[in-house]
Amino acid sequence: MSKNLVIVESPAKAKTIQKYLGNDFEVKSSFGHIRDLPKKGMGIDLETFSPDYEVSPDKKKLVTELKASVKKAEMVWLASDEDREGEAIAWHLAEELKLKPDNRKRIVFHEITKNAILKAIENPRDIDQNLVNAQQARRVLDRIVGFEMSPVLWKKVKPGLSAGRVQSVAVRLVVEREKEIRAFTPKVSFKLDGIFLNKTSQEIAAKLKKDFEKEEEAEKFLELAKTVEFKVLNVETKPGSRSASAPFTTSTLQQEASSRLGYNVTNTMRLAQRLYEEGFITYMRTDSVNLSQEAIEGAKSQIISEYGAEYSAPRNYTTKSSSAQEAHEAIRPTDFSVKTIADAQLSKLYQLIYRRTLASQMSNAKIEKTVIEIGNAKLPQHFEAQGEVIIFDGFLKAYGIVKTEDEDEENNEKLLPKVTVGEVLSYKKITAQEKYTRPSARYTEAGLVRKLEELGIGRPSTYAPTIQTIQNREYVDKREIEPQVREVVKISLTNDKIKKETLEEKFGGDKNKFVPTDIGEVVNDFLTNNFSEILDFGFTASVEESFDEIASGAQKWKEMMADFYSKFHPRIADVEENADRANGERILGVDPKTGKNVHARIGRFGAMIQIGEQDDEEKPIFASLMAGQNIATINLEDALELFKLPFELNNFEDQPVSVGVGRFGPYVKWGDTYISIPKGEDPLSIDQKRAEEIIAEKKLADAPIASYKGEPITKGTGRFGPFIKYKSIFINVPKKYNFENLSQSDINELVEAKLEKEANRYIQQWEAEKISIENARWGPIVKHGKNIYKIPKKKDDTKYEADELTDVSLDEVKKWITAQDPKAFAEKKKPAAKKPAAKKATTTKKAPAKKPAAKK
């Protein structure tokens, strides 16, 4: 029996730590928080702001096991992460397991290495209640904001919506950027580029130092350029240097992993968590760029052995943020002799961290920048060519050069040939092209993280969940924006001849950038109009500062909550009582056929167009918007086009064919089958021939690719990736298989593995009643349809074993279900028969029911 019990929050961390501790230690995992605020109800006393914590149902078995282990141990070591969340996990464990100060010790470490673990054991402390209180303040304040603001949204905008302190501010940033883009008026100018040749015919690319506002000015300049001799007017060479960036913080790691590896912030943090738990890197939630002396020495040793002493320049960095905790370290490798690891995906992120840390301890790169001025005294403006040469690569040897998303691709600085002042150059080509200014770019995930950090909103642990939340709640998405086309003028001077041409240029398109949804815009506008102080960037940042003060002991958390709530709650009551409903409604104009108003607004099922008014004798008619359309920007002409859908085509193979648009976009309906129309294709352009082509493509895609025991196997790609289908069972196909070329043995293996898993899933099943007893992650459960129910204890207050559940009758299971949901088997009421409508002089068109979704 182990005298010492160590509790960490993750099983991977437990496994790594167990390697470093002897037989006197047993390491267990709490799987994160063992208790939290209840899922239903606010769970907070609004008089005292005391939270009502409870052990979540899926953790009760685990807590029982931990209590049993605590009884056997002489000392319990609480070893959760060193941030506020980790401190709160330790506190909840101490409270729930009834640990006293004399039989518990709190240990922290920022890397999971043998030295760090043993050093932590030698230097224990007690739980830091200030850190716990800072976490409680954040949790309680965010729960209050969400629970009080969300019902206001249900009443004033649409049921089922939610609001949150940080997430709403993140949505505001995305919405405001989109409005800025819509309101942007581009300015046009003519930019001139020249390619010149020296006496050895080496090319020099240069730009004119001034843009022309008008086409005539650009053309006049080219006419003049035909008649002059170009010379090198000046050559300026300047020495310069580039220094390495600081080691990674959480924010900069997320940004760099996005630009260099294409990882989203959630994926980056998942991989970083694994690297930390497996002992490869230091703690990955940090806003400090500080490195320990041990790390600086380790990097120095590695740099000298790998690159040479001239590449080593040990230094420490200081964090600009006043809230950063300098006692923590930046994200770095725990062992600089480990350059790569076996797991390919983990290794990519690890090597990025490794190279960034190493580069931060390396010499500056030395460069020589050259500027060549080209022109003639007769010309009003001169050309300039810029280039640079790396004299000593320094840190670039380890890290290389990467462009940021804000850098202009045209600003590539190249190596220039040697020229002398007064040297005559000939021009190969001079081009004047019409260029439009561009609005600010939409946010990428990395860009949004950078902006949140810049504004002081959120902390390292909140960036990834915030960005995931606003996508999950469908306030923003990353849909593709189709580019528009415009004409631009290009004037070229070649061989003393001027040629003018009109080209087509695409603009405004975007991929993988955040765009607000219709509901995201409406919710944001409602919140900013009615809760401007909550969505104020300065307020949100000041709340974060209050949490920091609580963590340092400079402020009491319940006093901070009382002050906040005394201002917040009256505002909630006022908005609920007096604010107007919000649906983003715009009147687009008048329908020429009926003379009625055409509205764009948010309805029960999302964004829609409505012709007519709700209180008209003749009911209004509705149409759904298509992907890429927006109630804030759609015009009358495009809105009226939507009412041409759905439309019927001729039967195909004795089945009716129609074209429509549903929740998941435009579709062709063939019989009872809905087939998505390819992305970017206008449903109104679908004729009989094209519809039959789409149906044929679907039939081919759905054709069996093989069989298993006489039953056909089909394949497809869905929301969770590639799959095969056997009978009614969908089977995911892992990456290790060649999905395009599955062999019969591959199919047999996939089907048999799935069937075996399904067989182990059911303890008992009554298919006709849609009831089953199943093995789940935390023990057996009862399912009725899609609903899950607990299995009660036996009469002797003990739990059922799995083999005992094989003998339980259907009637007994129904009693268990009814005890938890009395209406589970109640007959659904039939809808009341509609009264026949009174006859009218004119035929009315009814509002269509919600259209079915197109099948993927």
XYZ file of C-alpha atoms in Angstrom, residues 70 73-78 90-106 125-127:
27
model
C -7.469 8.860 0.440
C -2.887 7.158 2.219
C -0.954 9.010 4.914
C -0.445 12.104 2.743
C -2.337 13.454 -0.278
C -0.366 15.557 -2.770
C -2.522 17.833 -4.918
C -6.947 21.270 -6.036
C -9.294 23.224 -3.746
C -12.389 21.355 -4.947
C -10.573 18.054 -4.372
C -9.579 19.123 -0.844
C -13.148 20.211 -0.063
C -14.906 17.167 -1.506
C -12.380 14.602 -0.207
C -12.400 16.387 3.195
C -8.620 16.842 3.240
C -7.209 18.780 6.204
C -4.047 20.923 6.056
C -2.138 18.256 8.003
C -2.850 15.454 5.514
C -2.581 17.391 2.246
C 0.173 19.181 0.382
C -0.060 21.314 -2.741
C 2.857 24.590 -0.025
C -0.802 24.831 0.888
C -3.632 25.797 -1.470
